[in-house]
Coordinates of C-alpha atoms in Angstrom, one line a residue:
X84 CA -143.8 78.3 -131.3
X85 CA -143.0 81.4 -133.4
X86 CA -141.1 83.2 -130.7
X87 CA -141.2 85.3 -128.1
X88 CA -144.6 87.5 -127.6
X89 CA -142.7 90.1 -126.6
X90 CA -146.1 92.2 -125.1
X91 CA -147.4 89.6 -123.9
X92 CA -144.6 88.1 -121.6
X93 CA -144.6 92.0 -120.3
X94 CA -147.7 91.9 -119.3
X95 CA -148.0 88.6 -118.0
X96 CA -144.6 89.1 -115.8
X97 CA -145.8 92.6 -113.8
X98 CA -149.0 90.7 -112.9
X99 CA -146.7 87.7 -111.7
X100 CA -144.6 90.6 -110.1
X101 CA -147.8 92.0 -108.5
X102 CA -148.9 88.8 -106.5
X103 CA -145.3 88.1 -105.7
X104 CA -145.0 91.5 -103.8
X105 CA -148.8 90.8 -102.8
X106 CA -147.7 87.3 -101.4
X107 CA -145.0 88.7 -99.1
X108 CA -147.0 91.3 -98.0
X109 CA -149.8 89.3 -96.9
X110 CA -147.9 88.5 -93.9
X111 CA -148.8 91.8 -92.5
X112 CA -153.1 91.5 -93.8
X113 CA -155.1 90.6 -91.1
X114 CA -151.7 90.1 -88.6
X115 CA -152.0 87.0 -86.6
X116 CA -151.7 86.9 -82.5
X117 CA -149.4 84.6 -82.3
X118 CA -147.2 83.9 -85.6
X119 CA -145.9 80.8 -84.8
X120 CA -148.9 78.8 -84.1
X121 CA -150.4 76.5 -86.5
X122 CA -154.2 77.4 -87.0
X123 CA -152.6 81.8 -88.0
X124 CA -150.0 79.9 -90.8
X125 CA -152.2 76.7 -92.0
X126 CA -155.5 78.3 -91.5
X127 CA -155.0 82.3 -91.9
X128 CA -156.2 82.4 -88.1
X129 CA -159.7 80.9 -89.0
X130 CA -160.8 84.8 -89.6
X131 CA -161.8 84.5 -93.3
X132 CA -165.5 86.4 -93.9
X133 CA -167.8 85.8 -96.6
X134 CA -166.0 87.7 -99.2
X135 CA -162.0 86.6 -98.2
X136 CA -163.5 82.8 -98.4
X137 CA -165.2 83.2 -102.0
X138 CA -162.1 83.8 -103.4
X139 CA -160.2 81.4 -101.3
X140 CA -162.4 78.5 -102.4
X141 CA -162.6 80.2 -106.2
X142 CA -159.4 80.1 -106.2
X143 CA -158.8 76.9 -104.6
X144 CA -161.6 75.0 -106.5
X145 CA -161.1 76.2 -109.8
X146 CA -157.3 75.8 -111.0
X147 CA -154.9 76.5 -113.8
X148 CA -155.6 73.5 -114.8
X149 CA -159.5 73.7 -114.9
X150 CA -158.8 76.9 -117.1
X151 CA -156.6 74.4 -119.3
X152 CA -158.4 71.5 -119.3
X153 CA -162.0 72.0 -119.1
X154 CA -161.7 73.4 -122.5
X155 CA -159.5 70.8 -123.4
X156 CA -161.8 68.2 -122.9
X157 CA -164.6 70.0 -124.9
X158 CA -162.3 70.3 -127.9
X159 CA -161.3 67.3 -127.8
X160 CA -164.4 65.2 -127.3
X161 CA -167.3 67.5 -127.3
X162 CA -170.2 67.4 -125.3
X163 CA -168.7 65.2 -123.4
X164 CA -166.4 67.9 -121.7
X165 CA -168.8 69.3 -120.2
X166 CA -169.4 66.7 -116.8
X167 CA -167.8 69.2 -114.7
X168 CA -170.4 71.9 -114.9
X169 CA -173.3 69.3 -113.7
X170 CA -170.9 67.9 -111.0
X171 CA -170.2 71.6 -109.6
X172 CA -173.8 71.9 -110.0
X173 CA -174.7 69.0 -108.0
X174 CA -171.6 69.4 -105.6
X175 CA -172.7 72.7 -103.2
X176 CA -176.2 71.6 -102.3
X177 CA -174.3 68.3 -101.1
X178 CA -171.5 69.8 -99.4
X179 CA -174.3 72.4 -97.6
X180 CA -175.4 69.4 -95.7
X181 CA -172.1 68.8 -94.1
X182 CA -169.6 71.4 -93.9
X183 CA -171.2 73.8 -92.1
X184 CA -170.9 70.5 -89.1
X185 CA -167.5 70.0 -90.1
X186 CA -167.2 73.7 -89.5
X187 CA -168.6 74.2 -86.1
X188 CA -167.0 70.4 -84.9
X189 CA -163.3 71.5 -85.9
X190 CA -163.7 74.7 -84.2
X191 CA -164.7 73.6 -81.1
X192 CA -162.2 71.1 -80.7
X193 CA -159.3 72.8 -82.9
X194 CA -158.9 70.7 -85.8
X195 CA -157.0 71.4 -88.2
X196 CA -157.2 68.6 -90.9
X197 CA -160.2 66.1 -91.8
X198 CA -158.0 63.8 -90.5
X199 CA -158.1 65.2 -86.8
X200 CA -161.5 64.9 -87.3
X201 CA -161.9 61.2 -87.6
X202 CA -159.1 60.6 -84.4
X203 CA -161.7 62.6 -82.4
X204 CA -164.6 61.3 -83.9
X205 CA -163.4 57.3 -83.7
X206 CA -160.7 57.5 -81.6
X207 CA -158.6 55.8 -83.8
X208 CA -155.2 56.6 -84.7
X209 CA -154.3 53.6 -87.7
X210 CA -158.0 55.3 -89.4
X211 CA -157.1 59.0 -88.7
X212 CA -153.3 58.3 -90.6
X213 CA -154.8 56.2 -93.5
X214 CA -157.3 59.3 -94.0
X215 CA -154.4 61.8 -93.8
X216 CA -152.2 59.9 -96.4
X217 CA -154.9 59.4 -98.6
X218 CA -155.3 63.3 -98.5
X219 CA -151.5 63.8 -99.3
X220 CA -151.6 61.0 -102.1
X221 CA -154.3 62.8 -103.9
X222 CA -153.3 66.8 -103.4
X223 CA -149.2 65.7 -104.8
X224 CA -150.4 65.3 -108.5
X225 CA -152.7 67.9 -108.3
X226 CA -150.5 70.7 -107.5
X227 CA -148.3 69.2 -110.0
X228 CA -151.0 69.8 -112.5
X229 CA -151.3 73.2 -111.7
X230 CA -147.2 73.3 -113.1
X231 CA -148.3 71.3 -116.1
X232 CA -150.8 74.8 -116.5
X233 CA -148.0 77.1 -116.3
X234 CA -146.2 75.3 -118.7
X235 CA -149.1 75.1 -121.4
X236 CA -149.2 79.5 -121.1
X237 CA -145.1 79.4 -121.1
X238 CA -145.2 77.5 -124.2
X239 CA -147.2 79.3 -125.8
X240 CA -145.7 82.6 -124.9
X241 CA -142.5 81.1 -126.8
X242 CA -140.7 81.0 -123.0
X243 CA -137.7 78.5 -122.4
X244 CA -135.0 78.8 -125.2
X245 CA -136.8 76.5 -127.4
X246 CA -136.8 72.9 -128.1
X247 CA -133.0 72.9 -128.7
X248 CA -132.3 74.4 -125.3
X249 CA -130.9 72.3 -122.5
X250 CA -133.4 71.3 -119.7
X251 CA -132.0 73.8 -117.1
X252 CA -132.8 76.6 -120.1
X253 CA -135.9 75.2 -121.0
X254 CA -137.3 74.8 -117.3
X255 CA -135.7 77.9 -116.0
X256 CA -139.4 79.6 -116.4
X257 CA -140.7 77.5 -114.2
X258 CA -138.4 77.3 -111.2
X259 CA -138.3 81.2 -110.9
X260 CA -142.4 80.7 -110.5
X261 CA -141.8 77.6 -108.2
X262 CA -139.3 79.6 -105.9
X263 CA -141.6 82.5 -105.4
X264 CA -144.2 80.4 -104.5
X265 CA -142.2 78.7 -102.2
X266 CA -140.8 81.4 -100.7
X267 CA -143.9 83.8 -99.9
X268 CA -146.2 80.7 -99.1
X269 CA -143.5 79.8 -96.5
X270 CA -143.5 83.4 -95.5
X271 CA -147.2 84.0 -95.4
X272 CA -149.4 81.2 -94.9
X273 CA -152.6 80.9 -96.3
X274 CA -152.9 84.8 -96.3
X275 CA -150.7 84.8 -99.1
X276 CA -152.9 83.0 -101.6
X277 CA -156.3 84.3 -99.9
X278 CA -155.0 88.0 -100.8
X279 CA -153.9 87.0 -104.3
X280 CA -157.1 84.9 -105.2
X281 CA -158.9 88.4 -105.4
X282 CA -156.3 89.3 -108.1
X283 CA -157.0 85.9 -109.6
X284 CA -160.6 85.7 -109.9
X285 CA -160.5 89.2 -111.0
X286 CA -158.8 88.1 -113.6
X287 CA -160.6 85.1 -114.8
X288 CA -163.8 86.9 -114.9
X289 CA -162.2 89.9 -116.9
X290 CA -160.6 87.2 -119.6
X291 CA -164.3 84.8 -119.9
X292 CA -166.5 87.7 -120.2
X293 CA -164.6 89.5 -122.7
X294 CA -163.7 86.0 -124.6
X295 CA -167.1 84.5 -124.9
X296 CA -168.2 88.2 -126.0
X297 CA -165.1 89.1 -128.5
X298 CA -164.3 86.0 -129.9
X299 CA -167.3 84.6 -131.5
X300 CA -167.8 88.4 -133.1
X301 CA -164.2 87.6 -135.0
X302 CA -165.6 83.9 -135.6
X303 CA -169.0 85.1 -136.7
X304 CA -170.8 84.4 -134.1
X305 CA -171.9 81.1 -132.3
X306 CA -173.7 80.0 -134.8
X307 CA -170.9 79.4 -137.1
X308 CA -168.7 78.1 -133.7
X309 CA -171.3 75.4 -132.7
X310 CA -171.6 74.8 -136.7
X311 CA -168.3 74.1 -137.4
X312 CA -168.2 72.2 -133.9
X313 CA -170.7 70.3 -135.3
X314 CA -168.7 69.2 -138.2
X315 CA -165.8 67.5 -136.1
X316 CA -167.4 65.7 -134.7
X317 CA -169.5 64.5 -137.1
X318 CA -166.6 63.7 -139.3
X319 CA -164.9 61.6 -136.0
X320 CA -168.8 59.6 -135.2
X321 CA -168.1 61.7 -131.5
X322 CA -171.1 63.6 -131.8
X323 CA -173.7 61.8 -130.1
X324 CA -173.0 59.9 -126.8
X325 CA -173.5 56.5 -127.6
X326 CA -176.2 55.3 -125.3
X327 CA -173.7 53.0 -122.7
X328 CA -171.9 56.5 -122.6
X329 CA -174.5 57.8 -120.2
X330 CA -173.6 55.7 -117.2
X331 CA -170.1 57.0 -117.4
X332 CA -171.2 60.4 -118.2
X333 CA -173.4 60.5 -115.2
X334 CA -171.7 58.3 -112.8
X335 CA -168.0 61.1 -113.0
X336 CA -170.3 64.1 -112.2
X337 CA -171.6 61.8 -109.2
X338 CA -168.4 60.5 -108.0
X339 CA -166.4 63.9 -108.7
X340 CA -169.2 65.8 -106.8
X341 CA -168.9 63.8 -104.0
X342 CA -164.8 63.7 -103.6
X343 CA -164.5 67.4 -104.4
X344 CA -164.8 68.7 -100.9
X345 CA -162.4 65.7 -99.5
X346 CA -160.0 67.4 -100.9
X347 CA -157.8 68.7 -97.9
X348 CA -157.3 71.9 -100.1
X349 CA -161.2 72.3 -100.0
X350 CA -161.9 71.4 -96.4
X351 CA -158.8 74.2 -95.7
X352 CA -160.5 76.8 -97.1
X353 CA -163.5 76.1 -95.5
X354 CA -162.2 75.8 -91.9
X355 CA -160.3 79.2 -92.5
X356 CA -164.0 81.0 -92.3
X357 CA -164.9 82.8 -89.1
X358 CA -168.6 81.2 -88.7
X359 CA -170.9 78.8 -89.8
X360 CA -172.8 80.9 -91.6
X361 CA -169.9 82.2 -93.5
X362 CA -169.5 78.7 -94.6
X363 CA -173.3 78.1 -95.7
X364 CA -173.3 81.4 -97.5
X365 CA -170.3 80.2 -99.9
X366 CA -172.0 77.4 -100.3
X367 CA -175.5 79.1 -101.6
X368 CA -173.3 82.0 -103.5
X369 CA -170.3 79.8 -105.0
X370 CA -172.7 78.1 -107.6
X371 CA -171.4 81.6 -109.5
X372 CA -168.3 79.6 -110.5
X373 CA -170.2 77.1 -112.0
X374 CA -171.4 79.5 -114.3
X375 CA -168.5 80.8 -115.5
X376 CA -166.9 77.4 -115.6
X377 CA -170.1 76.7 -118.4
X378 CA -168.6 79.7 -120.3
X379 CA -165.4 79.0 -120.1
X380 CA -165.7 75.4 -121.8
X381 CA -167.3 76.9 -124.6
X382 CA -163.9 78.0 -125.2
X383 CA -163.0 74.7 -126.5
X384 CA -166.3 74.7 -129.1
X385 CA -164.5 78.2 -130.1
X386 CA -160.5 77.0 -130.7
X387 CA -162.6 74.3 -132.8
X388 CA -164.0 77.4 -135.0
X389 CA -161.2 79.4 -135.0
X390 CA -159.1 76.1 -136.6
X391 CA -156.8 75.6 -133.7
X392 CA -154.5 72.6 -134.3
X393 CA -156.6 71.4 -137.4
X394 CA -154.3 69.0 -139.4
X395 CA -151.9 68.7 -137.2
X396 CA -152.4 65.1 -135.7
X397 CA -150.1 65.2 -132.9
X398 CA -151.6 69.1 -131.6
X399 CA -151.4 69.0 -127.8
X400 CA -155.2 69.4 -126.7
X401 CA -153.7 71.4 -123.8
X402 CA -152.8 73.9 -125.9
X403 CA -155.9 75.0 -127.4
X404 CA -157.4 77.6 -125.0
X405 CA -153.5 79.4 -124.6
X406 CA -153.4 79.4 -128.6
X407 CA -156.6 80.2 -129.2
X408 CA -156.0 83.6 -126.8
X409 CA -152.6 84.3 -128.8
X410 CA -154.7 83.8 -131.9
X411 CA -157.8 85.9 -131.1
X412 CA -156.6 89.0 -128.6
X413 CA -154.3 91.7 -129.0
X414 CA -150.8 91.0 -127.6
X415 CA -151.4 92.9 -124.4
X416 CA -154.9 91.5 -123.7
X417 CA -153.4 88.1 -124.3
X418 CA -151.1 88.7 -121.5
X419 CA -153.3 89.8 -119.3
X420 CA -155.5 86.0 -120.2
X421 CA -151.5 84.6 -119.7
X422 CA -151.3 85.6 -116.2
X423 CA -155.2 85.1 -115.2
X424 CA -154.1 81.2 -115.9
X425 CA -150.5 81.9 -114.1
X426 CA -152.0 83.2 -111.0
X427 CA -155.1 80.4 -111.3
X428 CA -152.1 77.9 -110.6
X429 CA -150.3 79.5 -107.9
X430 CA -153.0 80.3 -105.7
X431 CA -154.1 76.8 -105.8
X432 CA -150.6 75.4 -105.4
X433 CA -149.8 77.4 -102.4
X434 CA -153.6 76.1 -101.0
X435 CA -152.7 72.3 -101.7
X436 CA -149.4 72.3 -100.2
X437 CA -150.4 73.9 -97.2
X438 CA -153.2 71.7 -96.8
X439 CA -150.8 68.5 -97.4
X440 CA -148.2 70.3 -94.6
X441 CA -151.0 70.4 -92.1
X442 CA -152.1 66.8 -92.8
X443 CA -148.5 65.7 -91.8
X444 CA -147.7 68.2 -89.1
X445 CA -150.9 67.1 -87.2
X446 CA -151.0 63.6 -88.3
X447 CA -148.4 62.1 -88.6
X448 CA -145.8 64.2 -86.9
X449 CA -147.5 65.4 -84.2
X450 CA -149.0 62.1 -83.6
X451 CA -146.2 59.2 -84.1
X452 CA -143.0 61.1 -84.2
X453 CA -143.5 63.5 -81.2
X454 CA -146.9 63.9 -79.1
X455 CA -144.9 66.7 -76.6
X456 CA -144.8 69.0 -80.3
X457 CA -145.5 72.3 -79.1
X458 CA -147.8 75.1 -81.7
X459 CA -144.0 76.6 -82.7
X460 CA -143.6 73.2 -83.5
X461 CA -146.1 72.2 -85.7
X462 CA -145.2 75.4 -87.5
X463 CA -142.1 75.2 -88.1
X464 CA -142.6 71.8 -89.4
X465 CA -145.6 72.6 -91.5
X466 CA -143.7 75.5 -93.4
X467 CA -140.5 72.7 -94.4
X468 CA -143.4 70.2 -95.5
X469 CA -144.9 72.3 -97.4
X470 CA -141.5 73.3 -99.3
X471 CA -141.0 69.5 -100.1
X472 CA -144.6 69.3 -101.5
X473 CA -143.8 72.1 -103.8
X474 CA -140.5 70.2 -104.6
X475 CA -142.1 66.8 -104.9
X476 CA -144.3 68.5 -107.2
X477 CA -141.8 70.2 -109.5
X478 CA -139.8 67.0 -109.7
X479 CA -142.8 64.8 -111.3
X480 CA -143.5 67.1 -113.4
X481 CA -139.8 67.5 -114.9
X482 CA -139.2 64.1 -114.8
X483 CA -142.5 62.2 -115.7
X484 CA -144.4 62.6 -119.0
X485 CA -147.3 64.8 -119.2
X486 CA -149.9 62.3 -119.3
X487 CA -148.8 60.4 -116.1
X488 CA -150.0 63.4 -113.9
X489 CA -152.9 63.5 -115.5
X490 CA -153.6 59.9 -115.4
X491 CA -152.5 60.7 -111.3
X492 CA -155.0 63.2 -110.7
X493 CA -157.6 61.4 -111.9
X494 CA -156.5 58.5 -109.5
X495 CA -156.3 60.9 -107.0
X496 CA -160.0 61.5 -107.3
X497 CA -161.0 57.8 -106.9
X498 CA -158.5 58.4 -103.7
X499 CA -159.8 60.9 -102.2
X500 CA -163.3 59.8 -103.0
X501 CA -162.8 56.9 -100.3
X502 CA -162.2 59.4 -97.3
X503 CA -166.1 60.3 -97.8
X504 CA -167.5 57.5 -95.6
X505 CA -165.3 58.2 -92.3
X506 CA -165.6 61.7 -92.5
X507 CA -168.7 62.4 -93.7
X508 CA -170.4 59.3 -92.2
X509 CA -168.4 60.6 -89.0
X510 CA -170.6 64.1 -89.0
X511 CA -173.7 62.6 -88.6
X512 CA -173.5 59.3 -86.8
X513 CA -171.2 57.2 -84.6
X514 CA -172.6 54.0 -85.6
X515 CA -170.0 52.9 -87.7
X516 CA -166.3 51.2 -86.2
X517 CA -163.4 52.3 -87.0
X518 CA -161.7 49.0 -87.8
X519 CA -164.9 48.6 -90.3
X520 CA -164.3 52.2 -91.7
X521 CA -160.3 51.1 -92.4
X522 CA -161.6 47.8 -94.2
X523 CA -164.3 49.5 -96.3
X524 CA -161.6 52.4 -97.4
X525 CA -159.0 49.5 -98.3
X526 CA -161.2 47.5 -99.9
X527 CA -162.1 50.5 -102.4
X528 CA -158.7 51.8 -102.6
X529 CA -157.3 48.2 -103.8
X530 CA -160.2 47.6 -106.0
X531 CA -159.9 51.4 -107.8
X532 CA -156.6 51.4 -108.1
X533 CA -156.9 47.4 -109.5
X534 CA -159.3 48.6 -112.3
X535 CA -157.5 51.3 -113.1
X536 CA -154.4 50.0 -113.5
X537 CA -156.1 47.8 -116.0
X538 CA -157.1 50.8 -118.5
X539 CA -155.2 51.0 -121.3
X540 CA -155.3 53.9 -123.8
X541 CA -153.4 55.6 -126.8
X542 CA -150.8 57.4 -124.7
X543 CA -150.4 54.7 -122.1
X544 CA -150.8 51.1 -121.4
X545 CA -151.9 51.6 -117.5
X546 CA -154.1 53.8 -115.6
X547 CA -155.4 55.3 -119.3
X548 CA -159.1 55.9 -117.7
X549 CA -161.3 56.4 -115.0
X550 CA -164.2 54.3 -116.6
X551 CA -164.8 50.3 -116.4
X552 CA -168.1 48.0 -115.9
X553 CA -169.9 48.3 -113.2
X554 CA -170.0 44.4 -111.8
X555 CA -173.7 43.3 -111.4
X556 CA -175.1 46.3 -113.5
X557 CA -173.2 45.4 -116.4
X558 CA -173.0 49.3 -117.7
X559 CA -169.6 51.7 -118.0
X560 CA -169.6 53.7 -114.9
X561 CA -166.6 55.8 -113.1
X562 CA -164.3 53.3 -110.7
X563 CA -163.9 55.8 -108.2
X564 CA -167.8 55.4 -108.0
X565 CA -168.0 52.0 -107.7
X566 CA -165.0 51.7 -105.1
X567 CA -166.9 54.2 -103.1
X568 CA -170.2 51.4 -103.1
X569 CA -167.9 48.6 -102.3
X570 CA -166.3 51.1 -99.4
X571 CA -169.9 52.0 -98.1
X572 CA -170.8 48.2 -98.4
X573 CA -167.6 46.5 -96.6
X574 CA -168.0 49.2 -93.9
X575 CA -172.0 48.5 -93.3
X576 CA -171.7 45.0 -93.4
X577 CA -168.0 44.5 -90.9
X578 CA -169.7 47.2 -88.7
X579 CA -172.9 44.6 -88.1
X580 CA -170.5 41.7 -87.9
X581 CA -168.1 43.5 -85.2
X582 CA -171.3 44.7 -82.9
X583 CA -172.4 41.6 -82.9
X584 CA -169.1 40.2 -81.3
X585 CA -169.0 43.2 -79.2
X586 CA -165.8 44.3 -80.5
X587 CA -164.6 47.2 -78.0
X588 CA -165.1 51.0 -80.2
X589 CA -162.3 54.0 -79.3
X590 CA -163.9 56.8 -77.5
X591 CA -165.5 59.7 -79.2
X592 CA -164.4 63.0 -77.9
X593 CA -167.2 64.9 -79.6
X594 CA -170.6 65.8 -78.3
X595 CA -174.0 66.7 -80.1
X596 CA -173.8 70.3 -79.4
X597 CA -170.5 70.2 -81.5
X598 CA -172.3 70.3 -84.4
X599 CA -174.6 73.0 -84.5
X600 CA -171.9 75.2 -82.7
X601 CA -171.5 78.9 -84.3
X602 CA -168.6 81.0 -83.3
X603 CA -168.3 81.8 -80.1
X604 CA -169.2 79.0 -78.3
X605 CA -165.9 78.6 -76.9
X606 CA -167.6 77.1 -73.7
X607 CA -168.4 74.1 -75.2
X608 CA -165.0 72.8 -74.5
X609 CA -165.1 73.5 -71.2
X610 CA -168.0 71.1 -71.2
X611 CA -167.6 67.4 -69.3
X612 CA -165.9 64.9 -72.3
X613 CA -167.7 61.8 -73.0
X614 CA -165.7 59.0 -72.1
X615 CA -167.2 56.5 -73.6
X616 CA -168.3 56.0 -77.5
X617 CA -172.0 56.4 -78.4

């Protein structure tokens, strides 16, 4: 870098300022009944409306690191880039289907976490822990991504004393973001980044509206940006797909579209709304994102145009949407695109460490390391493991290269991907056992993770992809996707096999009604339990 920008780093700080003081304040927004209970910290008191949850899931869904790497992608392989605006596309309609059950079932019975979910649903305690771990292994490297985020905008801004500096100087940015993050999510809850997401989103609409608008009139419009686009990748033969391209092309949007709401970061949000219509009108209204997130990887066409990294062969692909702002806006406006990213990582951070402290609190703490925890409890333990997240978090990405988180996250989508069939499954039928569900989610865990440990790439000799054949079809298609079939398939089959032996089921603590319950239909619980499973 060049040095400090001065104007920039102004700006970009008073925003980070303004959430901070936003963050602590949020304590007092909305002002919970009872502080020190569980569902008022992890879940902002399941009181989130329409508008409160839009942002919340905005800013949950779409990251620092989308802002980063979205673009990324499209500079750095074209068309190609562009999977996540179909499997955004294809995601809502999906997750309409089930959520709003998810919704009214967790409400009724007080769940807090997918996870609590299944141990209702299957009355099984080994399935309901693998479910929760799997939720924590997948949301670690993702919040460490959202660092990686910060980083790219701190680099650019010429922030950290330079490549000379020791690491304490160099990383010193970072910490002070990590600490207030720490400090008012521990504070605040899920408040805190549901108030600041409207600051956020703000933000990221401002920043794409004015960029796909201002910067092709300095580039000459987007006919000379898809023209010189065009060029690149003619020159590298990455133009056109190649035909056996397609299956992998189509086969991510699929398996990402399907594992973005098992997310525990996603399913939070959602089980923070107040109704079940709240919940089905995010889903028809949230499609909004995907628009922008179409504009916003044009921005990687445009850092082609504007000559962003050209000739240097080791340029950091990361790096292209932060330099290309620097590059294109005055110093001030730049700031202002600076903190829109800042703020798109701590919202999301603060989300997906909460989530992962409410995955442990209820399932694992609560249930093997002491059943008598009261709701102060579960609090108290939920705001110290979300703190150790947030340092887990800091310390991979400090100590780990760059392109092992990355390589992470995307195994943290075939992860999460092979929750889908016990909870989902779970909403609408009890015909599955549990001990079938465990198999089927082993077998595609050990398989994924096999395949992908296999990858090999440029930067890395392991887990350098997320692509490999498909056995039987013979075509290139996503692991995570194939792992999910071999799940679905283990879980079918072992479920025929263990009702045909009469293997005894756990009880399911749910009822029909559950389902279709809106708010206010407290008296459900006060209906007789089932004792037996169905």
């Amino acid at each position: 870098m060049n040095g400090v920008n001065v104007t920039a780093l102004t700006v970009f700080v008073l925003f980070f300022l303004l959430v901070t003081v936003m963050g602590f304040l949020a304590s007092r927004w909305r002002k919970a009944d009872d502080a020190l209970h569980l569902d008022e910290w992890g879940l902002g008191g399941r009181s989130f409306g329409t508008w409160v949850t839009w942002f919340l899931l905005g800013g949950d869904l779409y990251t620092a690191y989308t802002f980063v790497a979205v673009p990324a992608a499209v500079y750095a392989t074209g068309a190609a880039g562009f999977f996540a605006v179909p499997y955004t596309i294809i995601a809502y309609p999906l997750v309409f289907l089930f959520l709003p059950r998810l919704w009214s079932v967790s409400r009724v019975h007080g769940y807090v976490t997918p996870a609590d979910f299944v141990r209702g649903r299957y009355g099984s305690k080994p399935l309901s822990l693998v479910v929760a771990l799997t939720g924590i292994l997948a949301t670690m490297p993702y919040i460490a991504l959202q660092l990686v985020g910060i980083q790219a905008v701190l680099d650019v801004l010429g922030v950290g004393g330079g490549a000379d500096a020791n690491w304490f100087v160099k990383d010193l940015p970072l910490f002070i973001a990590f600490g207030v993050l720490a400090a008012y999510t521990y504070s605040s809850g899920l408040r805190a980044p549901a108030l600041i997401a409207f600051v956020k989103d703000a933000l990221v609409y401002i920043v794409i509206i004015v960029a796909v608008i201002y910067i092709p009139i300095r580039l000459g419009g987007y006919g000379h940006i898809f023209e010189a686009a065009g060029q690149k990748f003619s020159a590298s033969k990455a133009l056109t797909v190649p035909e056996n391209k397609q299956w992998t092309y189509a086969t991510l949007a699929l398996g990402s579209a399907l594992a973005l709401f098992m997310y525990p970061h996603s399913v939070t949000g959602v089980l923070a709304s107040k109704s079940r219509n709240t919940v089905r009108r995010n889903m028809a209204i949230m499609p909004a994102y995907s628009l922008m997130l179409g504009l916003l990887a044009l921005l990687g066409f445009m850092a082609i145009a504007a000559g962003i990294g050209k000739g240097d062969k080791k340029f950091n692909a990361q790096l292209s949407v932060p330099q290309l702002f620097e590059n294109m806006f005055p110093d001030w406006f730049t700031g202002v695109a600076f903190a829109a990213i800042g703020i798109g990582a701590l919202v999301p951070a603060a989300i997906m460490s909460i989530a992962a402290a409410n995955l442990f609190t209820r399932n694992v703490y609560k249930e093997y390391l002491k059943p008598a925890a009261t709701p102060a409890d579960e609090t108290r333990v939920a705001k110290i493991a979300s703190l150790l997240v947030k340092v887990g978090a800091l310390a991979f990405v400090l100590t780990m290269d760059k392109q092992a988180a990355i390589n992470l996250q995307l195994l943290g989508g075939l992860w999460i991907l092979q929750t889908f069939v016990s909870i989902v499954g779970g909403l609408f039928t009890r015909w599955f056992h549990h001990w079938a569900l465990f198999a089927g989610w082993l077998a595609g865990m050990v398989y994924g993770t096999w395949k992908a440990y296999g990858i090999a790439s440029p930067a890395t000799k392991h887990f350098g992809g997320n692509a490999a054949e498909i056995p039987g079809i013979g075509e290139i298609g996503y692991i995570g996707l194939t792992a999910f079939v071999l799940n679905l398939l283990v879980a079918v089959v072992l479920t025929l096999v263990l009702k045909a032996v009469g293997a005894p089921e756990g009880p399911d603590e749910t009822r029909p009604g559950d389902y279709s319950a809106e708010s206010g239909d407290e008296e459900l619980k006060n209906a007789p339990e089932p004792v037996a499973a169905h």
